[in-house]
Tab-separated table of C-alpha atoms in Angstrom:
chain	number	residue	atom	x	y	z
A	1	UNK	CA	93.805	108.206	109.692
A	2	UNK	CA	91.805	104.960	109.317
A	3	UNK	CA	89.533	106.213	106.594
A	4	UNK	CA	92.739	107.471	105.017
A	5	UNK	CA	94.545	104.343	104.877
A	6	UNK	CA	91.866	102.046	104.886
A	7	UNK	CA	89.575	103.472	102.422
A	8	UNK	CA	91.028	106.719	100.993
A	9	UNK	CA	93.712	104.823	99.108
A	10	UNK	CA	91.173	102.318	97.703
A	11	UNK	CA	89.638	105.493	96.355
A	12	UNK	CA	92.373	106.401	94.051
A	13	UNK	CA	91.673	105.388	90.738
A	14	UNK	CA	95.049	104.654	89.498
A	15	UNK	CA	95.171	102.314	92.205
A	16	UNK	CA	92.145	100.004	90.467
A	17	UNK	CA	91.926	100.764	86.867
A	18	UNK	CA	94.101	98.040	85.974
A	19	UNK	CA	93.682	95.782	89.037
A	20	UNK	CA	90.583	93.502	88.490
A	21	UNK	CA	90.416	92.592	92.069
A	22	UNK	CA	90.231	95.728	93.398
A	23	UNK	CA	87.946	97.599	90.682
A	24	UNK	CA	85.157	94.684	91.393
A	25	UNK	CA	85.803	95.399	94.884
A	26	UNK	CA	85.348	99.451	94.587
A	27	UNK	CA	82.104	99.218	92.208
A	28	UNK	CA	80.350	102.088	92.163
A	29	UNK	CA	76.483	101.680	94.025
A	30	UNK	CA	77.946	98.696	96.265
A	31	UNK	CA	76.869	99.391	99.801
A	32	UNK	CA	79.407	99.680	102.505
A	33	UNK	CA	77.602	100.400	105.492
A	34	UNK	CA	75.055	102.502	107.439
A	35	UNK	CA	72.817	105.094	105.676
A	36	UNK	CA	74.474	107.480	107.892
A	37	UNK	CA	77.783	106.554	106.597
A	38	UNK	CA	79.074	109.601	104.245
A	39	UNK	CA	82.659	109.956	103.486
A	40	UNK	CA	84.360	112.776	101.480
A	41	UNK	CA	87.840	114.180	100.101
A	42	UNK	CA	87.822	117.981	99.848
A	43	UNK	CA	90.700	119.831	98.642
A	44	UNK	CA	88.390	123.189	99.027
A	45	UNK	CA	87.835	123.590	102.855
A	46	UNK	CA	88.195	127.031	103.686
A	47	UNK	CA	90.062	128.421	105.905
A	48	UNK	CA	92.592	126.005	104.517
A	49	UNK	CA	93.910	122.951	106.362
A	50	UNK	CA	96.923	120.795	105.474
A	51	UNK	CA	95.335	119.241	102.358
A	52	UNK	CA	93.422	122.283	100.908
A	53	UNK	CA	94.660	123.408	97.386
A	54	UNK	CA	92.697	125.699	94.885
A	55	UNK	CA	93.579	123.688	91.657
A	56	UNK	CA	95.062	120.295	91.245
A	57	UNK	CA	98.437	119.943	88.905
A	58	UNK	CA	96.489	119.679	86.083
A	59	UNK	CA	94.297	122.505	86.506
A	60	UNK	CA	91.368	120.657	87.887
A	61	UNK	CA	89.785	123.222	90.232
A	62	UNK	CA	89.553	121.443	93.648
A	63	UNK	CA	86.072	120.330	94.607
A	64	UNK	CA	84.537	118.358	97.541
A	65	UNK	CA	83.638	114.774	96.003
A	66	UNK	CA	81.584	111.895	98.132
A	67	UNK	CA	83.220	108.577	97.947
A	68	UNK	CA	80.581	106.819	99.951
A	69	UNK	CA	76.997	108.666	100.670
A	70	UNK	CA	74.407	107.304	102.736
A	71	UNK	CA	76.488	104.158	103.339
A	72	UNK	CA	76.706	103.429	99.267
A	73	UNK	CA	80.091	104.024	97.124
A	74	UNK	CA	79.382	106.572	94.939
A	75	UNK	CA	82.618	108.114	93.629
A	76	UNK	CA	86.634	107.858	93.550
A	77	UNK	CA	89.048	110.071	92.959
A	78	UNK	CA	90.081	111.068	89.391
A	79	UNK	CA	93.131	112.890	87.500
A	80	UNK	CA	92.461	113.553	83.898
A	81	UNK	CA	94.067	110.217	82.581
A	82	UNK	CA	92.337	107.633	85.147
A	83	UNK	CA	89.040	109.898	84.169
A	84	UNK	CA	89.496	109.496	81.019
A	85	UNK	CA	90.355	105.992	81.102
A	86	UNK	CA	87.032	104.896	83.410
A	87	UNK	CA	84.974	107.215	81.672
A	88	UNK	CA	84.145	109.370	84.705
A	89	UNK	CA	85.028	113.167	85.516
A	90	UNK	CA	88.257	114.634	86.855
A	91	UNK	CA	88.101	115.091	90.581
A	92	UNK	CA	91.069	117.644	91.451
A	93	UNK	CA	93.210	115.110	92.579
A	94	UNK	CA	96.223	115.346	90.290
A	95	UNK	CA	98.905	116.222	92.809
A	96	UNK	CA	102.785	116.105	92.194
A	97	UNK	CA	105.630	116.702	95.140
A	98	UNK	CA	107.229	119.316	93.074
A	99	UNK	CA	107.855	120.571	89.452
A	100	UNK	CA	110.009	117.267	88.979
A	101	UNK	CA	107.328	114.576	89.731
A	102	UNK	CA	104.442	113.635	87.373
A	103	UNK	CA	101.113	114.368	88.682
A	104	UNK	CA	99.440	111.056	90.373
A	105	UNK	CA	95.653	110.797	91.889
A	106	UNK	CA	96.094	111.915	95.486
A	107	UNK	CA	93.690	112.990	98.495
A	108	UNK	CA	93.512	116.237	99.971
A	109	UNK	CA	91.194	116.584	103.063
A	110	UNK	CA	89.297	112.935	103.473
A	111	UNK	CA	86.747	112.833	106.066
A	112	UNK	CA	83.593	110.853	107.239
A	113	UNK	CA	81.199	113.235	107.960
A	114	UNK	CA	78.960	114.174	111.400
A	115	UNK	CA	76.530	111.535	112.317
A	116	UNK	CA	73.265	111.793	113.909
A	117	UNK	CA	74.213	110.301	117.183
A	118	UNK	CA	74.774	112.371	120.456
A	119	UNK	CA	78.627	112.398	121.016
A	120	UNK	CA	78.080	112.324	125.048
A	121	UNK	CA	76.239	108.969	124.478
A	122	UNK	CA	78.526	107.144	122.160
A	123	UNK	CA	79.832	104.840	124.928
A	124	UNK	CA	76.282	104.173	126.499
A	125	UNK	CA	75.702	100.357	126.467
A	126	UNK	CA	78.986	99.336	126.249
A	127	UNK	CA	79.858	96.504	128.603
A	128	UNK	CA	83.698	96.268	127.553
A	129	UNK	CA	85.282	98.058	124.608
A	130	UNK	CA	88.464	100.452	123.554
A	131	UNK	CA	88.480	104.105	123.232
A	132	UNK	CA	91.506	104.686	120.618
A	133	UNK	CA	92.442	108.124	120.083
A	134	UNK	CA	94.913	109.673	117.520
A	135	UNK	CA	97.485	107.294	115.524
A	136	UNK	CA	100.946	107.012	114.700
A	137	UNK	CA	99.797	105.145	111.256
A	138	UNK	CA	98.864	102.134	109.125
A	139	UNK	CA	99.020	100.255	106.177
A	140	UNK	CA	96.735	98.548	103.951
A	141	UNK	CA	96.643	95.466	101.618
A	142	UNK	CA	93.632	95.793	99.273
A	143	UNK	CA	90.778	95.738	101.843
A	144	UNK	CA	92.845	94.544	104.911
A	145	UNK	CA	93.811	97.341	107.338
A	146	UNK	CA	95.918	97.716	110.507
A	147	UNK	CA	96.292	100.852	112.214
A	148	UNK	CA	98.467	102.004	115.476
A	149	UNK	CA	96.302	104.428	117.707
A	150	UNK	CA	98.240	107.115	119.488
A	151	UNK	CA	96.820	105.760	123.099
A	152	UNK	CA	93.540	104.335	124.183
A	153	UNK	CA	91.390	103.917	127.162
A	154	UNK	CA	89.231	100.925	128.201
A	155	UNK	CA	85.329	101.169	128.102
A	156	UNK	CA	83.834	99.470	131.225
A	157	UNK	CA	80.419	99.664	131.615
A	158	UNK	CA	79.672	102.419	129.375
A	159	UNK	CA	82.631	104.438	131.275
A	160	UNK	CA	86.466	105.423	130.700
A	161	UNK	CA	88.238	103.140	132.375
A	162	UNK	CA	91.964	102.813	132.468
A	163	UNK	CA	94.594	104.092	129.932
A	164	UNK	CA	96.210	101.421	127.565
A	165	UNK	CA	99.225	101.444	125.370
A	166	UNK	CA	100.077	100.159	121.718
A	167	UNK	CA	96.608	99.872	120.928
A	168	UNK	CA	96.305	97.975	117.326
A	169	UNK	CA	93.292	98.004	115.291
A	170	UNK	CA	93.072	94.970	112.484
A	171	UNK	CA	90.430	94.084	110.173
A	172	UNK	CA	88.453	93.910	106.868
A	173	UNK	CA	87.991	97.514	105.733
A	174	UNK	CA	84.430	96.514	104.281
A	175	UNK	CA	83.268	94.409	107.266
A	176	UNK	CA	84.753	97.264	109.754
A	177	UNK	CA	82.760	99.819	107.437
A	178	UNK	CA	79.573	97.488	107.667
A	179	UNK	CA	80.079	97.139	111.925
A	180	UNK	CA	79.854	101.092	112.009
A	181	UNK	CA	77.098	101.143	114.854
A	182	UNK	CA	77.297	105.422	115.618
A	183	UNK	CA	78.511	108.144	114.041
A	184	UNK	CA	78.952	111.329	116.462
A	185	UNK	CA	77.720	114.290	115.737
A	186	UNK	CA	81.070	116.498	116.807
A	187	UNK	CA	82.926	116.498	113.650
A	188	UNK	CA	86.047	118.029	113.678
A	189	UNK	CA	89.284	118.457	111.166
A	190	UNK	CA	92.804	117.560	112.210
A	191	UNK	CA	94.348	121.142	111.275
A	192	UNK	CA	97.479	120.410	111.651
A	193	UNK	CA	97.686	117.271	109.183
A	194	UNK	CA	100.706	115.331	107.789
A	195	UNK	CA	102.262	113.891	104.518
A	196	UNK	CA	100.843	111.007	102.499
A	197	UNK	CA	103.334	109.142	100.771
A	198	UNK	CA	102.758	107.305	97.392
A	199	UNK	CA	104.857	106.282	94.100
A	200	UNK	CA	108.050	108.159	95.648
A	201	UNK	CA	106.286	111.424	96.513
A	202	UNK	CA	104.811	113.183	99.537
A	203	UNK	CA	101.870	115.412	99.504
A	204	UNK	CA	100.171	117.534	102.386
A	205	UNK	CA	96.707	116.188	103.621
A	206	UNK	CA	94.376	115.952	106.326
A	207	UNK	CA	91.814	113.798	107.895
A	208	UNK	CA	88.524	114.777	109.826
A	209	UNK	CA	86.148	112.595	111.873
A	210	UNK	CA	83.362	112.580	114.653
A	211	UNK	CA	83.746	109.757	117.321
A	212	UNK	CA	82.819	106.306	115.581
A	213	UNK	CA	81.267	103.363	117.718
A	214	UNK	CA	82.091	100.017	115.349
A	215	UNK	CA	81.572	96.685	116.927
A	216	UNK	CA	84.108	93.748	116.635
A	217	UNK	CA	87.107	95.018	115.618
A	218	UNK	CA	90.350	93.232	116.189
A	219	UNK	CA	92.125	94.853	118.678
A	220	UNK	CA	96.133	93.857	119.762
A	221	UNK	CA	98.164	95.316	121.720
A	222	UNK	CA	96.038	95.716	125.295
């Protein structure tokens, strides 16, 4: 949910094509995180999960699009219209809720790919931290984000400790990505997925991620 809400929407080209501030922030070639950070949107995931499609609603085949590769911004999500305006290629992300709506740029299955770090060692060396699990949802304002975890645990001296609730993570997207210390090797898709709202339309989406270790995130509610 973090990568969907905080980064995915900024990668939708219709958000940035007419917004100079957003376009400057999302300049291709800009380094956003460590070399082991890779972010994708993939509507072609098989077996099917919630956001899987064969073609988008403009007839473009679903495909895997790298948004961040080895820590660097390398792509964004397009319809035929936004791709033409920005001199780039369509990515199969033009989607409509149904026949009564026009297609707009939407995510499909968005994920942080597996990293090189053993998941069972992610907590090692953490004197005090929070292990956030699941999510109720989130919101963004350009590069600033806030989302609520379903629940969490304190981490004390590298071990899971007491249960905590009302965990809210806040911060600046770019600083948070830069503060990623480890990405686990235990990637999994959320096969249940959900709906994403935009422009008065709903679209089926899903997210995937391994465990991720981030320093200096603002945490409220604990």
